[in-house]
Amino acid sequence: MVSEQDLDRAASILRSGGLVALPTETVYGLGADALNAAAVARIYRVKGRPVTSPLIVHASSLEMARDLAAAWPVEADALARRFWPGPLTLVLPKHPKVPDIVTAGLDTVALRVPSHPVALEVIRRADTPVAAPSANRFTALSPTTAEHVRAALGGEVDLILDGGPCEVGIESAVVALTGDGPVLLRPGAITAEQIAAVTGLEVRAAGVVEGAHPSPGMHRKHYAPRTPLVLAGDRLPSGRGAYLWWNTPRAAALALQMPADPTGYARELYRTLHAADGARLDWIALEPVPGGAAWAGVEDRVKRALRDEPVEPD
Ligand code: AMP
Ligand code: MG
């Protein structure tokens, strides 16, 4: 799917300040050279993202990431060695070499080494860290296939690499290591329990932290489809809709079965929502997912995608 020439082209576009959409194991990213402020500014323009929302910087090695942090506490080292490459982002004090636009003026920087071989190889060949938010317009659903990126941003990106559907399917877990113990800013495939086990420290949730900077992943409506999405109650809404179920099938214009395990559910979530959205029905209703630590990432993304006002049942 991705040739040697594609990898070289992607690296050279990044080096010359261009934008490359690239597959990661979480979702597709819209990448630019993280050390080139003008290139990063283009990410915000193409996404329509407010410049107050900091970006995650992707590195091809722990060393490349560590170089961008002004401090590297023992917890960062332990988490990086255990979970990188992988779907965990660490927020650390920022090294002055990271342009302010990348971090929206904050003195902290979000760092991750992704595990997708294409992302890793492009960053390695570009030989520079790559700032990359999800490759969708601000507040729209994140892309988990190259086709999603093409449909949303096609003409505005210099190159889209097709590395197949994303394995994890939801954005990385984000943990801040900038204060007193780890704070989970965004849940993901790596759970608070796993972070606590590796660091030996209690992990606090962002919501309970005084004065925590509101980060983009905490924006209420960050990942919503255009079709109103509701939780299925006793009755489904009136009209024609899509029903996403994992346990109890029901009659609907479009009934879509989801995996019953959190890993599988996360992998299929955005792809299924994109498909349901594309069917242009009146609503999308979702069977409530089970609670529990393993479902925290999925629950969080579902909550953000839900429509604020209820859709009336008939
Ligand atoms: P996205 O790139 O759209 O997946 O979102 C970026 C995520 O990174 C947000 O959810 C933030 O939680 C997080 N983030 C990036 N930079 C910082 C930072 N300096 N401080 C806190 N959170 C950050
Ligand atoms: Mg995003």
Tab-separated table of C-alpha atoms and ligand atoms in Angstrom:
chain	number	residue	atom	x	y	z
A	1	MET	CA	0.000	0.000	0.000
A	2	VAL	CA	2.849	2.382	0.871
A	3	SER	CA	5.965	2.089	-1.334
A	4	GLU	CA	9.579	3.034	-0.645
A	5	GLN	CA	9.080	6.025	-2.953
A	6	ASP	CA	5.993	7.115	-0.976
A	7	LEU	CA	8.005	7.024	2.263
A	8	ASP	CA	10.808	9.108	0.732
A	9	ARG	CA	8.346	11.554	-0.781
A	10	ALA	CA	6.538	11.961	2.533
A	11	ALA	CA	9.821	12.605	4.325
A	12	SER	CA	10.927	15.184	1.773
A	13	ILE	CA	7.540	16.980	1.853
A	14	LEU	CA	7.811	17.205	5.641
A	15	ARG	CA	11.375	18.483	5.414
A	16	SER	CA	10.313	21.230	3.036
A	17	GLY	CA	7.444	22.419	5.231
A	18	GLY	CA	4.548	20.507	3.636
A	19	LEU	CA	1.655	18.536	5.092
A	20	VAL	CA	1.411	14.744	5.014
A	21	ALA	CA	-1.559	12.710	6.257
A	22	LEU	CA	-0.171	9.548	7.713
A	23	PRO	CA	-1.531	6.408	9.359
A	24	THR	CA	-0.843	5.822	13.031
A	25	GLU	CA	-2.202	2.949	15.119
A	26	THR	CA	-4.709	5.332	16.803
A	27	VAL	CA	-6.206	7.492	14.000
A	28	TYR	CA	-4.808	9.144	10.835
A	29	GLY	CA	-2.708	12.206	11.627
A	30	LEU	CA	-2.173	15.460	9.714
A	31	GLY	CA	1.578	15.854	10.039
A	32	ALA	CA	4.040	18.716	9.669
A	33	ASP	CA	7.641	19.260	10.790
A	34	ALA	CA	7.188	20.103	14.486
A	35	LEU	CA	10.251	22.366	14.444
A	36	ASN	CA	8.923	24.473	11.532
A	37	ALA	CA	6.425	27.029	12.891
A	38	ALA	CA	5.102	28.001	9.436
A	39	ALA	CA	4.432	24.371	8.538
A	40	VAL	CA	2.620	23.822	11.844
A	41	ALA	CA	0.535	26.969	11.247
A	42	ARG	CA	-0.777	25.304	8.079
A	43	ILE	CA	-2.097	22.364	10.156
A	44	TYR	CA	-4.304	24.751	12.145
A	45	ARG	CA	-5.540	26.456	8.957
A	46	VAL	CA	-6.402	23.236	7.134
A	47	LYS	CA	-8.177	21.759	10.164
A	48	GLY	CA	-9.932	24.987	11.084
A	49	ARG	CA	-8.584	24.325	14.558
A	50	PRO	CA	-8.289	27.174	17.072
A	51	VAL	CA	-4.641	28.007	17.744
A	52	THR	CA	-5.393	27.630	21.454
A	53	SER	CA	-5.461	23.823	21.013
A	54	PRO	CA	-1.978	22.294	21.386
A	55	LEU	CA	-0.777	19.480	19.091
A	56	ILE	CA	0.827	16.134	19.856
A	57	VAL	CA	4.408	15.775	18.633
A	58	HIS	CA	5.291	12.361	17.219
A	59	ALA	CA	8.821	10.972	17.383
A	60	SER	CA	10.392	7.839	15.909
A	61	SER	CA	12.338	7.006	19.059
A	62	LEU	CA	12.359	7.653	22.773
A	63	GLU	CA	15.555	9.674	22.310
A	64	MET	CA	13.984	11.954	19.687
A	65	ALA	CA	11.029	12.552	22.028
A	66	ARG	CA	13.137	13.113	25.133
A	67	ASP	CA	15.065	15.779	23.264
A	68	LEU	CA	11.909	17.908	23.101
A	69	ALA	CA	11.248	17.857	26.848
A	70	ALA	CA	12.949	20.206	29.293
A	71	ALA	CA	12.626	17.568	32.026
A	72	TRP	CA	12.389	13.791	31.881
A	73	PRO	CA	11.099	12.486	35.218
A	74	VAL	CA	11.468	8.820	36.171
A	75	GLU	CA	7.739	8.255	35.552
A	76	ALA	CA	8.136	9.472	31.956
A	77	ASP	CA	11.017	7.090	31.447
A	78	ALA	CA	9.107	4.153	32.924
A	79	LEU	CA	5.962	4.847	30.873
A	80	ALA	CA	7.893	5.460	27.641
A	81	ARG	CA	9.896	2.259	28.046
A	82	ARG	CA	6.780	0.230	28.783
A	83	PHE	CA	4.292	1.686	26.278
A	84	TRP	CA	6.284	3.232	23.391
A	85	PRO	CA	5.913	2.755	20.548
A	86	GLY	CA	2.200	2.855	21.364
A	87	PRO	CA	-1.010	4.799	22.022
A	88	LEU	CA	0.165	6.800	25.047
A	89	THR	CA	0.968	10.539	24.946
A	90	LEU	CA	3.076	12.119	27.694
A	91	VAL	CA	2.738	15.821	28.544
A	92	LEU	CA	6.022	17.201	29.890
A	93	PRO	CA	7.770	20.558	30.350
A	94	LYS	CA	8.657	21.843	26.892
A	95	HIS	CA	12.164	22.343	25.555
A	96	PRO	CA	12.675	25.862	24.113
A	97	LYS	CA	13.423	24.363	20.678
A	98	VAL	CA	9.721	23.436	20.283
A	99	PRO	CA	7.951	26.402	18.593
A	100	ASP	CA	5.192	28.012	20.678
A	101	ILE	CA	2.569	27.401	18.013
A	102	VAL	CA	2.931	23.633	18.519
A	103	THR	CA	1.964	23.890	22.183
A	104	ALA	CA	-0.485	26.801	21.817
A	105	GLY	CA	1.839	28.893	23.938
A	106	LEU	CA	1.893	26.440	26.848
A	107	ASP	CA	5.185	25.649	28.544
A	108	THR	CA	4.394	21.930	28.243
A	109	VAL	CA	4.586	19.635	25.214
A	110	ALA	CA	2.674	16.444	24.365
A	111	LEU	CA	4.930	13.634	23.073
A	112	ARG	CA	4.343	10.191	21.637
A	113	VAL	CA	6.149	7.482	19.668
A	114	PRO	CA	3.465	5.842	17.482
A	115	SER	CA	3.666	2.122	16.697
A	116	HIS	CA	2.447	2.193	13.090
A	117	PRO	CA	5.400	1.146	10.880
A	118	VAL	CA	4.543	3.793	8.233
A	119	ALA	CA	4.411	6.660	10.734
A	120	LEU	CA	7.631	5.484	12.366
A	121	GLU	CA	9.475	5.160	9.063
A	122	VAL	CA	8.313	8.523	7.716
A	123	ILE	CA	9.438	10.308	10.894
A	124	ARG	CA	12.728	8.412	10.853
A	125	ARG	CA	13.405	9.343	7.222
A	126	ALA	CA	12.336	12.977	7.729
A	127	ASP	CA	14.705	12.970	10.702
A	128	THR	CA	12.558	15.508	12.527
A	129	PRO	CA	9.679	15.217	15.015
A	130	VAL	CA	6.227	15.506	13.443
A	131	ALA	CA	3.351	17.502	14.959
A	132	ALA	CA	0.132	15.727	14.041
A	133	PRO	CA	-3.430	16.144	15.242
A	134	SER	CA	-6.126	13.929	13.756
A	135	ALA	CA	-6.530	14.501	10.000
A	136	ASN	CA	-10.102	15.808	10.107
A	137	ARG	CA	-11.720	19.219	10.382
A	138	PHE	CA	-12.107	20.584	13.880
A	139	THR	CA	-15.110	19.011	15.697
A	140	ALA	CA	-15.664	16.348	12.987
A	141	LEU	CA	-15.170	12.606	13.429
A	142	SER	CA	-11.568	11.415	13.473
A	143	PRO	CA	-10.405	9.442	10.413
A	144	THR	CA	-9.402	5.791	10.741
A	145	THR	CA	-8.908	5.140	7.015
A	146	ALA	CA	-7.110	7.038	4.248
A	147	GLU	CA	-10.491	7.366	2.509
A	148	HIS	CA	-11.867	9.312	5.501
A	149	VAL	CA	-8.937	11.738	5.139
A	150	ARG	CA	-9.446	12.075	1.388
A	151	ALA	CA	-13.129	12.843	1.862
A	152	ALA	CA	-12.475	15.480	4.550
A	153	LEU	CA	-9.215	17.165	3.510
A	154	GLY	CA	-8.302	15.705	0.116
A	155	GLY	CA	-7.276	18.800	-1.821
A	156	GLU	CA	-5.497	20.536	1.032
A	157	VAL	CA	-2.854	17.987	1.961
A	158	ASP	CA	0.352	17.481	-0.046
A	159	LEU	CA	0.264	13.687	0.338
A	160	ILE	CA	-2.013	11.094	1.946
A	161	LEU	CA	-0.361	7.783	2.806
A	162	ASP	CA	-2.703	4.794	2.885
A	163	GLY	CA	-1.561	2.414	5.618
A	164	GLY	CA	-4.895	0.610	5.930
A	165	PRO	CA	-7.446	0.909	8.736
A	166	CYS	CA	-6.124	1.975	12.167
A	167	GLU	CA	-5.685	-0.883	14.649
A	168	VAL	CA	-6.554	1.000	17.861
A	169	GLY	CA	-9.178	3.282	16.319
A	170	ILE	CA	-9.448	5.968	19.034
A	171	GLU	CA	-6.988	8.724	19.929
A	172	SER	CA	-4.115	8.088	22.343
A	173	ALA	CA	-4.446	8.221	26.108
A	174	VAL	CA	-2.896	11.506	27.298
A	175	VAL	CA	-1.159	11.681	30.673
A	176	ALA	CA	0.389	14.833	32.132
A	177	LEU	CA	3.582	14.488	34.169
A	178	THR	CA	4.022	18.172	34.866
A	179	GLY	CA	2.914	18.425	38.459
A	180	ASP	CA	2.354	16.245	41.423
A	181	GLY	CA	1.799	12.723	40.064
A	182	PRO	CA	0.255	11.581	36.774
A	183	VAL	CA	-3.001	13.180	35.578
A	184	LEU	CA	-5.045	11.439	32.891
A	185	LEU	CA	-6.108	14.213	30.488
A	186	ARG	CA	-7.761	11.871	27.996
A	187	PRO	CA	-8.544	8.151	28.419
A	188	GLY	CA	-7.515	5.753	25.651
A	189	ALA	CA	-6.532	2.175	24.977
A	190	ILE	CA	-3.932	2.341	27.767
A	191	THR	CA	-5.841	2.588	31.028
A	192	ALA	CA	-5.305	4.581	34.237
A	193	GLU	CA	-4.726	1.229	35.992
A	194	GLN	CA	-1.871	0.362	33.622
A	195	ILE	CA	-0.303	3.806	34.131
A	196	ALA	CA	-0.615	3.452	37.907
A	197	ALA	CA	0.928	-0.020	37.811
A	198	VAL	CA	3.983	1.176	35.861
A	199	THR	CA	4.585	4.394	37.829
A	200	GLY	CA	3.553	3.082	41.244
A	201	LEU	CA	1.572	6.322	41.623
A	202	GLU	CA	-2.093	7.115	41.868
A	203	VAL	CA	-3.453	8.513	38.576
A	204	ARG	CA	-5.869	11.416	38.930
A	205	ALA	CA	-8.541	12.249	36.356
A	206	ALA	CA	-8.275	15.632	34.629
A	207	GLY	CA	-11.747	16.683	35.702
A	208	VAL	CA	-10.791	16.854	39.351
A	209	VAL	CA	-7.602	18.856	38.863
A	210	GLU	CA	-7.765	22.515	39.856
A	211	GLY	CA	-6.668	24.901	37.138
A	212	ALA	CA	-5.914	22.176	34.581
A	213	HIS	CA	-5.552	23.626	31.102
A	214	PRO	CA	-8.599	22.701	29.040
A	215	SER	CA	-7.095	20.623	26.244
A	216	PRO	CA	-8.692	19.956	22.855
A	217	GLY	CA	-9.534	16.368	23.677
A	218	MET	CA	-11.661	17.767	26.494
A	219	HIS	CA	-13.666	19.917	24.122
A	220	ARG	CA	-17.252	18.739	24.553
A	221	LYS	CA	-18.086	18.209	20.862
A	222	HIS	CA	-14.824	17.072	19.459
A	223	TYR	CA	-15.665	13.968	17.500
A	224	ALA	CA	-19.261	14.297	16.357
A	225	PRO	CA	-20.891	12.954	13.169
A	226	ARG	CA	-23.261	15.283	11.260
A	227	THR	CA	-26.216	12.968	11.846
A	228	PRO	CA	-27.582	13.380	15.410
A	229	LEU	CA	-26.169	10.619	17.594
A	230	VAL	CA	-28.181	9.527	20.639
A	231	LEU	CA	-28.019	6.771	23.204
A	232	ALA	CA	-30.739	4.212	22.533
A	233	GLY	CA	-33.436	4.229	25.201
A	234	ASP	CA	-36.423	1.903	25.559
A	235	ARG	CA	-37.601	3.057	22.152
A	236	LEU	CA	-35.627	4.176	19.158
A	237	PRO	CA	-36.308	7.679	17.730
A	238	SER	CA	-38.921	8.062	14.966
A	239	GLY	CA	-37.877	8.110	11.319
A	240	ARG	CA	-35.122	6.102	9.632
A	241	GLY	CA	-31.909	5.627	11.506
A	242	ALA	CA	-28.832	3.525	12.133
A	243	TYR	CA	-28.649	1.423	15.274
A	244	LEU	CA	-25.215	0.386	16.600
A	245	TRP	CA	-25.523	-2.591	18.900
A	246	TRP	CA	-23.101	-4.948	20.624
A	247	ASN	CA	-25.500	-7.039	22.766
A	248	THR	CA	-29.147	-6.606	21.771
A	249	PRO	CA	-30.098	-6.353	18.090
A	250	ARG	CA	-33.147	-4.226	17.189
A	251	ALA	CA	-34.956	-3.402	13.980
A	252	ALA	CA	-33.663	-0.244	12.261
A	253	ALA	CA	-33.111	0.978	8.701
A	254	LEU	CA	-29.439	0.190	9.249
A	255	ALA	CA	-28.508	-2.216	12.062
A	256	LEU	CA	-24.767	-2.360	12.654
A	257	GLN	CA	-23.235	-4.934	14.967
A	258	MET	CA	-20.244	-3.777	17.029
A	259	PRO	CA	-17.656	-5.992	18.731
A	260	ALA	CA	-18.576	-6.777	22.357
A	261	ASP	CA	-15.048	-6.220	23.701
A	262	PRO	CA	-13.600	-2.726	24.314
A	263	THR	CA	-10.558	-3.182	22.054
A	264	GLY	CA	-12.650	-4.340	19.123
A	265	TYR	CA	-15.320	-1.728	19.787
A	266	ALA	CA	-12.738	1.083	19.789
A	267	ARG	CA	-11.230	-0.199	16.535
A	268	GLU	CA	-14.632	-0.115	14.784
A	269	LEU	CA	-16.205	2.959	16.450
A	270	TYR	CA	-15.209	5.815	14.109
A	271	ARG	CA	-15.323	3.623	10.992
A	272	THR	CA	-18.894	2.606	11.844
A	273	LEU	CA	-19.926	6.175	12.721
A	274	HIS	CA	-18.461	7.418	9.417
A	275	ALA	CA	-20.439	4.711	7.566
A	276	ALA	CA	-23.662	5.460	9.469
A	277	ASP	CA	-23.166	9.201	8.904
A	278	GLY	CA	-22.630	8.593	5.173
A	279	ALA	CA	-25.994	6.790	4.943
A	280	ARG	CA	-27.648	10.183	5.611
A	281	LEU	CA	-30.435	8.878	7.826
A	282	ASP	CA	-32.386	10.836	10.465
A	283	TRP	CA	-30.438	9.623	13.466
A	284	ILE	CA	-27.787	7.265	14.756
A	285	ALA	CA	-28.639	5.485	18.012
A	286	LEU	CA	-26.096	3.609	20.004
A	287	GLU	CA	-26.707	0.828	22.509
A	288	PRO	CA	-25.081	1.990	25.783
A	289	VAL	CA	-21.667	0.370	26.248
A	290	PRO	CA	-20.738	-1.457	29.451
A	291	GLY	CA	-19.002	0.676	32.061
A	292	GLY	CA	-15.693	-0.218	33.695
A	293	ALA	CA	-12.071	0.777	33.342
A	294	ALA	CA	-11.461	-1.066	30.074
A	295	TRP	CA	-14.293	0.853	28.394
A	296	ALA	CA	-13.213	4.341	29.590
A	297	GLY	CA	-11.703	5.388	26.242
A	298	VAL	CA	-14.735	4.251	24.241
A	299	GLU	CA	-17.174	5.816	26.722
A	300	ASP	CA	-15.329	9.131	26.536
A	301	ARG	CA	-15.445	9.262	22.708
A	302	VAL	CA	-19.108	8.239	22.652
A	303	LYS	CA	-19.973	10.982	25.147
A	304	ARG	CA	-18.225	13.617	23.014
A	305	ALA	CA	-19.973	12.471	19.836
A	306	LEU	CA	-23.469	12.537	21.362
A	307	ARG	CA	-25.873	15.262	20.393
A	308	ASP	CA	-26.683	17.667	23.249
A	309	GLU	CA	-30.448	17.771	22.829
A	310	PRO	CA	-32.454	14.550	22.937
A	311	VAL	CA	-34.054	13.296	19.719
A	312	GLU	CA	-37.730	12.670	20.554
A	313	PRO	CA	-38.916	9.047	20.481
A	314	ASP	CA	-42.207	8.526	18.618
B	1	AMP	P1	-5.562	15.609	19.024
B	1	AMP	O1	-4.240	15.900	18.434
B	1	AMP	O2	-6.690	16.273	18.310
B	1	AMP	O3	-5.764	14.145	19.191
B	1	AMP	O4	-5.603	16.235	20.484
B	1	AMP	C1	-4.452	16.572	21.193
B	1	AMP	C2	-4.526	16.091	22.597
B	1	AMP	O5	-3.264	16.308	23.158
B	1	AMP	C3	-5.514	16.790	23.483
B	1	AMP	O6	-6.499	15.944	23.913
B	1	AMP	C4	-4.737	17.273	24.695
B	1	AMP	O7	-5.181	16.590	25.840
B	1	AMP	C5	-3.354	16.886	24.428
B	1	AMP	N1	-2.335	17.932	24.551
B	1	AMP	C6	-1.490	18.329	23.599
B	1	AMP	N2	-0.601	19.204	24.077
B	1	AMP	C7	-0.893	19.374	25.368
B	1	AMP	C8	-0.337	20.150	26.404
B	1	AMP	N3	0.744	20.906	26.218
B	1	AMP	N4	-0.925	20.104	27.617
B	1	AMP	C9	-1.993	19.329	27.804
B	1	AMP	N5	-2.559	18.549	26.875
B	1	AMP	C10	-2.013	18.569	25.659
B	2	MG	MG	-8.601	15.410	16.939
